[in-house]
Structures are given as C-alpha cells and as structure tokens.
mmCIF file of C-alpha atoms in Angstrom:
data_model
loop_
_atom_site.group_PDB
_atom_site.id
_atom_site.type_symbol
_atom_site.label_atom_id
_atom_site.label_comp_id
_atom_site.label_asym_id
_atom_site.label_seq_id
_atom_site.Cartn_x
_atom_site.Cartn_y
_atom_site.Cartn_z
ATOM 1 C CA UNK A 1 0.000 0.000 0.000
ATOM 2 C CA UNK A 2 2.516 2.453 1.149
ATOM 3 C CA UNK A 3 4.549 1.564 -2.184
ATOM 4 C CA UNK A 4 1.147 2.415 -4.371
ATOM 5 C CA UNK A 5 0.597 5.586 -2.244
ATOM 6 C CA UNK A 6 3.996 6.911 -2.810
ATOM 7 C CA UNK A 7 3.776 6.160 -6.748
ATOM 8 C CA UNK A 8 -0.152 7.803 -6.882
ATOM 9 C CA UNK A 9 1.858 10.989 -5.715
ATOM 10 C CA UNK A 10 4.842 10.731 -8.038
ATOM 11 C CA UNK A 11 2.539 9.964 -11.230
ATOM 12 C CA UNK A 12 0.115 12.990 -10.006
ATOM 13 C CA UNK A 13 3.440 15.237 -9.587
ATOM 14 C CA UNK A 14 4.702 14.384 -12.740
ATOM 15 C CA UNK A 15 1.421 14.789 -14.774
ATOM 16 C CA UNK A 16 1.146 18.502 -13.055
ATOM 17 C CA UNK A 17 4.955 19.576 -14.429
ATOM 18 C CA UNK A 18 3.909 18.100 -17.813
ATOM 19 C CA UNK A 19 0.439 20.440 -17.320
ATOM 20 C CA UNK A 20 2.217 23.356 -16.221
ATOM 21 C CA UNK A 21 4.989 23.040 -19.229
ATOM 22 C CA UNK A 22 1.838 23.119 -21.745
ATOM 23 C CA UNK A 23 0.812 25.944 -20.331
ATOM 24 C CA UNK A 24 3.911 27.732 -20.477
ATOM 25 C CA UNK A 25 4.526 27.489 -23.593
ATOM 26 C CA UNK A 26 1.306 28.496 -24.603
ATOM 27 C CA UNK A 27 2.244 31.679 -22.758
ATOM 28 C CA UNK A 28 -1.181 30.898 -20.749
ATOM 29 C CA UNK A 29 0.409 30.850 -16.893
ATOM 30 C CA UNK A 30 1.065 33.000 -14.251
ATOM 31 C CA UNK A 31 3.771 32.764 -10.997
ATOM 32 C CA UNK A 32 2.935 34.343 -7.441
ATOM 33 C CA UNK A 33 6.559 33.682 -5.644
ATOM 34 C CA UNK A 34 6.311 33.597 -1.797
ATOM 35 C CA UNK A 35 9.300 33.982 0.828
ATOM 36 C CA UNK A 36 10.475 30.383 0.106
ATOM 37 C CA UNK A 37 12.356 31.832 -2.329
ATOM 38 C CA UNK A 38 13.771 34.362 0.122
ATOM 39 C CA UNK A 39 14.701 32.254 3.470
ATOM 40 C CA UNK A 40 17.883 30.841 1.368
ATOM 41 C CA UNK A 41 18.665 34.392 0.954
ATOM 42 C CA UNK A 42 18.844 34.952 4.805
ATOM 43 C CA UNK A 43 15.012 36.038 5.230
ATOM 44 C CA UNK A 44 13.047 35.022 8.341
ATOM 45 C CA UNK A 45 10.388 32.316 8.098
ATOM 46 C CA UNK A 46 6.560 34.212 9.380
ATOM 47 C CA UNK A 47 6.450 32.460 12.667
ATOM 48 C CA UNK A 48 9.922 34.218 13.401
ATOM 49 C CA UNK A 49 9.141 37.044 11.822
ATOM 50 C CA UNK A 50 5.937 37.240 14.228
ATOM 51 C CA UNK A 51 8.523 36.113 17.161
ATOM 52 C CA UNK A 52 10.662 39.431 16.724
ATOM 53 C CA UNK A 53 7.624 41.769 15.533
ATOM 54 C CA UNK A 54 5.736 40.628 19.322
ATOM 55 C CA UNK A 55 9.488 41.432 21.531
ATOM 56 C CA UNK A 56 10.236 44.548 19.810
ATOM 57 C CA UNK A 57 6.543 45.822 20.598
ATOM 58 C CA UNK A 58 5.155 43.801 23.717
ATOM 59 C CA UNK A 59 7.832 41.903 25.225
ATOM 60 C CA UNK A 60 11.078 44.675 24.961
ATOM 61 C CA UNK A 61 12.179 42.869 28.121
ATOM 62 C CA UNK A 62 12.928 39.821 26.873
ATOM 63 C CA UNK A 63 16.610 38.893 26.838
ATOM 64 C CA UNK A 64 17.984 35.440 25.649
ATOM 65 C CA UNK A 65 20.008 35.199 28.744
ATOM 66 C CA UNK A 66 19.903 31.279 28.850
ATOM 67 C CA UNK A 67 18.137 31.855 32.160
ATOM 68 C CA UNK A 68 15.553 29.710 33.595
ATOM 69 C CA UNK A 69 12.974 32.908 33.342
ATOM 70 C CA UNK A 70 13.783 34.028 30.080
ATOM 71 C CA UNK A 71 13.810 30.623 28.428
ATOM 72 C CA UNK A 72 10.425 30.495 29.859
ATOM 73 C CA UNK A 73 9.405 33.661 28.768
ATOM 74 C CA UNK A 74 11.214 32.734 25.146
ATOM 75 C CA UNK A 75 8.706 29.562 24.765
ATOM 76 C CA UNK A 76 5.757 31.402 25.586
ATOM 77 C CA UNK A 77 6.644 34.206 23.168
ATOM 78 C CA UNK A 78 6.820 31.461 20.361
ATOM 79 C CA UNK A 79 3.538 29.987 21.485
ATOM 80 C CA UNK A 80 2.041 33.468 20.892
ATOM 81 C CA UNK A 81 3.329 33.969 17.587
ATOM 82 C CA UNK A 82 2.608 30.523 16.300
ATOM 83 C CA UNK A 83 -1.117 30.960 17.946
ATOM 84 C CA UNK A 84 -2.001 34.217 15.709
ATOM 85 C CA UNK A 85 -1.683 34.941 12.293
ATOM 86 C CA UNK A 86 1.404 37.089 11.352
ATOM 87 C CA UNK A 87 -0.844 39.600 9.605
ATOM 88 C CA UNK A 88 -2.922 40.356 13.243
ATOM 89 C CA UNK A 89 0.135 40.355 15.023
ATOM 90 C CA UNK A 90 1.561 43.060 13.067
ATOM 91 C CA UNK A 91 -1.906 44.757 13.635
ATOM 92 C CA UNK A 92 -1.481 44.565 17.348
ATOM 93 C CA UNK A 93 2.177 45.668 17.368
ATOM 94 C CA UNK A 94 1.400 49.239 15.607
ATOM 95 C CA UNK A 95 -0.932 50.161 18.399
ATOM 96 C CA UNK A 96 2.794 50.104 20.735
ATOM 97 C CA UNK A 97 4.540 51.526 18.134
ATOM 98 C CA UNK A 98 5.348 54.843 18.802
ATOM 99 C CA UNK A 99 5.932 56.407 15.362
ATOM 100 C CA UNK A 100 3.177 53.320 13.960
ATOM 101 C CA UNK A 101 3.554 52.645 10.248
ATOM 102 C CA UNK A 102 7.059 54.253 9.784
ATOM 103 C CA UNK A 103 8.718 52.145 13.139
ATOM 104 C CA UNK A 104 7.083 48.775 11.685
ATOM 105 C CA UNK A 105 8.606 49.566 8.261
ATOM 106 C CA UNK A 106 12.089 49.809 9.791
ATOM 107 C CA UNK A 107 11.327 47.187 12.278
ATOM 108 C CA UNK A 108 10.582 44.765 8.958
ATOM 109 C CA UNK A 109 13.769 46.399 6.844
ATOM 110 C CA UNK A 110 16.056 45.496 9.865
ATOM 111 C CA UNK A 111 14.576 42.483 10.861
ATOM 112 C CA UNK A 112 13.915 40.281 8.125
ATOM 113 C CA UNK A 113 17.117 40.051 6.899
ATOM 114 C CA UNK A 114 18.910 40.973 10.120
ATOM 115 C CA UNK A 115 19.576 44.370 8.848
ATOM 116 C CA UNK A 116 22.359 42.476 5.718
ATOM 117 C CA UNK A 117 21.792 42.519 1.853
ATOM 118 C CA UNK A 118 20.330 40.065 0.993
ATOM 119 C CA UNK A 119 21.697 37.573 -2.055
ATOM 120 C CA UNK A 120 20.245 36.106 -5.325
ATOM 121 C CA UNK A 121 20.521 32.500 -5.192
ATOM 122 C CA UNK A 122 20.986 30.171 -7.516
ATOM 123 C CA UNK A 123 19.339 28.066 -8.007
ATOM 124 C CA UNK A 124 16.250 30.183 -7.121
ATOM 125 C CA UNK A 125 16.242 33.681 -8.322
ATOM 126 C CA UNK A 126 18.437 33.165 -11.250
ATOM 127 C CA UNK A 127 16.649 30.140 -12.423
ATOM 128 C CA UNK A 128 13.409 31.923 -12.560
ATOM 129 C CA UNK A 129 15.026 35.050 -14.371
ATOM 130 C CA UNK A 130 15.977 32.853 -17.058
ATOM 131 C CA UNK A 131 12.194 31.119 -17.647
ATOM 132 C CA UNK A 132 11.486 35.085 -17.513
ATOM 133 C CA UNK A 133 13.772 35.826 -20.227
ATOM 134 C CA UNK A 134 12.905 32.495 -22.348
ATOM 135 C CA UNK A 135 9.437 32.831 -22.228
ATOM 136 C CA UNK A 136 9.114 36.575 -22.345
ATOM 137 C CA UNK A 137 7.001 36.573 -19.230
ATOM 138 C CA UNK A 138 4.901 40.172 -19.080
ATOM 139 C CA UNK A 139 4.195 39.984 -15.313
ATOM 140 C CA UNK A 140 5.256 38.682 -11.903
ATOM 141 C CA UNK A 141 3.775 38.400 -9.061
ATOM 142 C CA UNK A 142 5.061 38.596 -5.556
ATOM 143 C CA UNK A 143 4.042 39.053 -1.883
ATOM 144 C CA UNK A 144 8.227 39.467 -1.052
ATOM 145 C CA UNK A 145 8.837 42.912 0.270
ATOM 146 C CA UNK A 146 12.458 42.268 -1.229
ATOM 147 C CA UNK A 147 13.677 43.134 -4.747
ATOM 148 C CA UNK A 148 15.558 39.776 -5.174
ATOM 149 C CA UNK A 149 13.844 39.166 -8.708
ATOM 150 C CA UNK A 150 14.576 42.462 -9.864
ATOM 151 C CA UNK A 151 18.087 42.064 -9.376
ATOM 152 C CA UNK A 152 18.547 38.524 -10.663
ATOM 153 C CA UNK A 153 16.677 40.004 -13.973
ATOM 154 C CA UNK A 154 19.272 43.391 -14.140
ATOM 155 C CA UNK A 155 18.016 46.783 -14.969
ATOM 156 C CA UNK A 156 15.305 44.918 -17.664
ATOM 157 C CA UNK A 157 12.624 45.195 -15.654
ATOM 158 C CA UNK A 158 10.032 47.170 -13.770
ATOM 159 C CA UNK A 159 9.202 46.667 -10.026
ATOM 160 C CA UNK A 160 5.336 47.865 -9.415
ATOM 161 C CA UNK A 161 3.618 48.476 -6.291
ATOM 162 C CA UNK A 162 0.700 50.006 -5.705
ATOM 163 C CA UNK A 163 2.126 53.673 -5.981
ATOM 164 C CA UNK A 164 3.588 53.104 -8.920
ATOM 165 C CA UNK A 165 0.896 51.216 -10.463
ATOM 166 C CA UNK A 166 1.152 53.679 -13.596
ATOM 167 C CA UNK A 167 4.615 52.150 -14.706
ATOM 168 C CA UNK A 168 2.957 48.876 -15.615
ATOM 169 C CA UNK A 169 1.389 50.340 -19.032
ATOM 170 C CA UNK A 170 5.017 51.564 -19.629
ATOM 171 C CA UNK A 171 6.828 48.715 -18.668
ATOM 172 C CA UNK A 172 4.092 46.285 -20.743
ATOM 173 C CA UNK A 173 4.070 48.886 -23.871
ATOM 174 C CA UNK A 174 8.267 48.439 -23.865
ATOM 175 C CA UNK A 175 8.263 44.604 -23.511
ATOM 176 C CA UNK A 176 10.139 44.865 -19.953
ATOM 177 C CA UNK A 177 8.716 42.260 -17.674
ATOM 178 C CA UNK A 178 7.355 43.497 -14.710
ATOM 179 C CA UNK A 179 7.707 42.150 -11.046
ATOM 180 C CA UNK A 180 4.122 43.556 -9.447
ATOM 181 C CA UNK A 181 4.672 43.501 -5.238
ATOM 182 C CA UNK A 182 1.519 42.641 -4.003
ATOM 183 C CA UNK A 183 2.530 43.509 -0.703
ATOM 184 C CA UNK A 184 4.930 46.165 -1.116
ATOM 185 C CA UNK A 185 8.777 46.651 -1.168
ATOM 186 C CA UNK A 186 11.150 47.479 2.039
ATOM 187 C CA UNK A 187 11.144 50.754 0.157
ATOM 188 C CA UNK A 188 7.599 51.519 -1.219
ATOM 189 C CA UNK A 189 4.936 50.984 1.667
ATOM 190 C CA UNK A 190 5.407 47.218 2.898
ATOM 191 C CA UNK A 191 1.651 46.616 3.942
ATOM 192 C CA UNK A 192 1.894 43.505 6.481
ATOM 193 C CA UNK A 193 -0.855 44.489 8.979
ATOM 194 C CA UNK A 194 -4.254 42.551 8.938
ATOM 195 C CA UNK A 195 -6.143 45.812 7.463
ATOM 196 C CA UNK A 196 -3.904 46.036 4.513
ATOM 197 C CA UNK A 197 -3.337 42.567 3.354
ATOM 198 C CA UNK A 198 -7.169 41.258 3.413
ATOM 199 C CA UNK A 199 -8.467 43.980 1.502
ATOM 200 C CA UNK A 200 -9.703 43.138 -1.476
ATOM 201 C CA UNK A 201 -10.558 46.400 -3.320
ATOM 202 C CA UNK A 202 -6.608 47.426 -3.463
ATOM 203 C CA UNK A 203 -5.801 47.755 -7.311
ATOM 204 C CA UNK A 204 -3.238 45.188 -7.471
ATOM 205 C CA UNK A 205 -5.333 43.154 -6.277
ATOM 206 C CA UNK A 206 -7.786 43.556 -8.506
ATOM 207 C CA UNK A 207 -5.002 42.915 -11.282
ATOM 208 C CA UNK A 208 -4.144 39.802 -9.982
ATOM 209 C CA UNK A 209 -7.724 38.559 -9.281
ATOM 210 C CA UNK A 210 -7.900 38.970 -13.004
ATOM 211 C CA UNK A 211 -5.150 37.336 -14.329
ATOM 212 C CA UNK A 212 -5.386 34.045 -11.889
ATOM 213 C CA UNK A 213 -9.344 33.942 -13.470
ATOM 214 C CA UNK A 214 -7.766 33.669 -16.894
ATOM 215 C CA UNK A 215 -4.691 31.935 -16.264
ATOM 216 C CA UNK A 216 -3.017 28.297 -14.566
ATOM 217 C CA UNK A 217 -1.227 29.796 -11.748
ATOM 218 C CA UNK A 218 2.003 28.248 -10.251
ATOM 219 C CA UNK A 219 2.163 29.475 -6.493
ATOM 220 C CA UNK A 220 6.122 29.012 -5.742
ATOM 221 C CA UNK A 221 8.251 29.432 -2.477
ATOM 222 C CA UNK A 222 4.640 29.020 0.010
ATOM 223 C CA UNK A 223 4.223 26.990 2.837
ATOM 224 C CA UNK A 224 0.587 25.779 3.018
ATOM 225 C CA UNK A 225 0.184 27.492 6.334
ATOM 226 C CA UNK A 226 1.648 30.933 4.529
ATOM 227 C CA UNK A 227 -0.072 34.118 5.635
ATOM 228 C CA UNK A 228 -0.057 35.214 2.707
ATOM 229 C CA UNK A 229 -1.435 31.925 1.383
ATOM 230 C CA UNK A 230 -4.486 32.276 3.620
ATOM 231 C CA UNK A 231 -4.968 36.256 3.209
ATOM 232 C CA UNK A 232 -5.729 35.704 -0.828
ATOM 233 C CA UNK A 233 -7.581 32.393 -0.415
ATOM 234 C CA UNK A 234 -9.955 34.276 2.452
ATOM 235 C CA UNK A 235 -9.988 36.808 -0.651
ATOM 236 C CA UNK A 236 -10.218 34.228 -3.758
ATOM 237 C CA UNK A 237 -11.310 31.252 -2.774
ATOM 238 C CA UNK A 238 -15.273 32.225 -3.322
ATOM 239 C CA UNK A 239 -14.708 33.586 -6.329
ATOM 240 C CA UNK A 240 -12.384 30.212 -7.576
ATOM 241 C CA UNK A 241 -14.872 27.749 -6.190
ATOM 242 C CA UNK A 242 -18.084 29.920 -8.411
ATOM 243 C CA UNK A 243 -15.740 29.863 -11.538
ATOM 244 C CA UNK A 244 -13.155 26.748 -11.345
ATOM 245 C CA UNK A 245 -15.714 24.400 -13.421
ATOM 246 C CA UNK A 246 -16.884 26.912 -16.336
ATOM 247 C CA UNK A 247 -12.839 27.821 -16.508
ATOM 248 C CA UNK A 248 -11.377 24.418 -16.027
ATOM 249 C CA UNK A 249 -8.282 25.808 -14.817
ATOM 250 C CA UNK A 250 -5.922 24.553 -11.553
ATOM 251 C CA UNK A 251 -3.931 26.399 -9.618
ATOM 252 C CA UNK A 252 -0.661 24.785 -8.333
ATOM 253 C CA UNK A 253 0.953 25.716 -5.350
ATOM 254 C CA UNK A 254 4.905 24.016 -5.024
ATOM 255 C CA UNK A 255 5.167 23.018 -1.469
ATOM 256 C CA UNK A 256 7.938 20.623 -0.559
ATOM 257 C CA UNK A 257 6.641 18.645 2.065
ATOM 258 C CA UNK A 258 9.138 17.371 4.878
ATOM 259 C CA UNK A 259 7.846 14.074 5.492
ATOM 260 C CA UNK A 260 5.355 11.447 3.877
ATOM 261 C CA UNK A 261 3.016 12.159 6.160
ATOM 262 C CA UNK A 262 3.142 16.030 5.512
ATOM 263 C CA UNK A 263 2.478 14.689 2.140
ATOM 264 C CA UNK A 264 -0.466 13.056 2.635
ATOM 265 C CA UNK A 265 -2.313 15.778 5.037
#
C-alpha cells in the first residue's frame, strides 16, 4: 500500500509539471513567488518574523540570557506567535509603536534580513530570471517585500507596487517584464498588517484577481500554512470555487513537504 501511495503521488506530480509546461509554452500561466524563495537568501520564516515583531513591541524585556525565566518567557513568546496569524500580530504591534507605520517599516527592513543585503541565489532567483527571459514573461507576481527578482533580472525590468501602479502600461508597452509587489517593497509601503493585506478592493489586487481567473497559476516558495497563502484564499477562494468548473483551470501551489506524512495531510 505504502509503495502504491507513494507512486499515486509521483505519477500525479509528474502529470502537473507536464500540465504546467503546456501551459507555459502556450504563454497561458502565471507565478505568485512567496518567501520560500527568500529564506535561502537569509530572510526570516513568518512564525519568526511574528517572534521578533511581538518582543520589539510587547515583550522589549525579553533577553535570551539562557536563564531559567527568560527561556520560559522565550517559549511562551513562540507559542504566541505561532497561535495568531502574522498579519494580526503586526496589527497589534502598531498600536505600541510609537511612530506606527514608519517604526514597523524599519522594524521589517532590519529584521527580516537581520539588517544584511540580501543575495540572489541560484538556483532560485536566477533560475526563474531565465524562464522570464525564455518565455518573455509580461508579469510577476510577488508578496516578497524584497527586490531579489529584480536584481537577478538586471536593470530589464520594472518593479510595481501600488504607488507606482502607472509604470505597468510603460513597462508592458516596452516589452520589460514586470515584477508587481503585491505587498509592497522594504522601500515603497510594505503593507503587512491585517487591514492592509485582506483587503480586497486594493488595485493590485484587482489585477491579480484577473489574471489568476484567466490563467493556470504556479504558487512558488509558500508553505501551506503561509499568511499570505491564507490572506488571498480568504480573498479568492469564493470567487475560484463559483468559476473553477466553467474555466477548467488549476492552480498549483509548489510546497515541498518534509515528510510522507506532511504529504499526505
């Protein structure tokens, strides 16, 4: 049985890269790229990210010390963060902010990569600038606040956020492929509170509701358990689950599991 299982999940796997590679050539698929591709870079995983994000704001105290009280206090801290979703911890933390939106941005620019430049990595980032480059992508999408893509592609290329939606039309009209933040950049308005990243009137949004109606999307570098994974499928998931049989369409989501039984769940 266990053999049979383990080949049902290899022949499934394989029939989904021969799927996707159809669509890609057709030039009929899209690519969302999480921060899977940005932990080998140095980036923090969320549930870390949600571990710094509550000491900096409610728990300033907290010293790794290695003593009894603050390994105590340590374990607790990571209970918290695992317990609520990054996105409403980061809503909590800006009501102790001080200076609010402008202390969380620096808190995220000098947290998530421990205040270093981050690297392309290969593979990874250079790997997908190439399938760019072959297949004369238009647009990427991204919930990454970093501009890893960007520099993997060189100076052909246009990042987009939501204030500078307008250099889409130029970047499309030019035939420069263009790397559309969802979430923001480190340097253009990283939204990562709950208010911001469930709200599905934004304009980007909007754009990328569109195109994943139309097109087989490959969701890469996401953890099943992603926040940003579960703030567009709050968002989506109706409107998928109305249209998915008139548009016979799948949406693929490339999530190494660690174990076989991760697999199976």
């Amino acid at each position: 049985m266990a053999g049979n299982a383990m080949h049902d999940w290899q022949v499934e796997r394989d029939r989904s890269i021969i799927e996707i590679a159809k669509h890609l050539i057709k030039g009929r698929i899209g690519f969302l790229i999480g921060a899977g591709m940005s932990i080998p870079a140095g980036g923090l995983p969320g549930s870390e990210l949600a571990f710094q994000l509550l000491c900096k704001a409610f728990f300033t105290k907290y010293q790794d010390d290695g003593t009894d009280a603050q390994k105590k206090l340590g374990v607790e801290i990571r209970r918290i963060s695992n317990f609520f979703p990054l996105e409403a911890i980061a809503q909590g933390v800006i009501q102790k902010l001080t200076f609010r939106d402008t202390e969380l941005e620096e808190i995220l620019k000098n947290t998530v990569f421990a205040g270093k430049k981050p690297e392309i990595q290969q593979p990874g980032h250079r790997d997908l600038a190439d399938l760019i480059a072959k297949l004369r992508l238009e647009t990427i999408y991204t919930t990454n606040w970093d501009t890893l893509i960007e520099d993997a592609l060189g100076q052909k290329c246009a990042t987009i956020t939501e204030k500078s939606l307008r250099k889409l039309e130029d970047a499309l009209n030019n035939d420069l492929p263009a790397v559309i933040h969802l979430h923001g950049t480190f340097d253009d308005d990283p939204l990562i509170k709950e208010k911001d990243v469930m709200d599905p009137e934004r304009p980007l949004f909007q754009l990328f509701m569109a195109e994943l109606m139309t097109k087989a999307f490959v969701f890469v570098g996401y953890s099943l358990s992603d926040p940003n994974i579960r703030a567009l499928y709050a968002k989506s998931g109706q409107v998928l689950k109305r249209r998915n049989e008139k548009l016979m369409k799948k949406t693929y989501i490339i999530a190494p599991p660690k174990s076989d039984e991760e697999r199976q769940v």
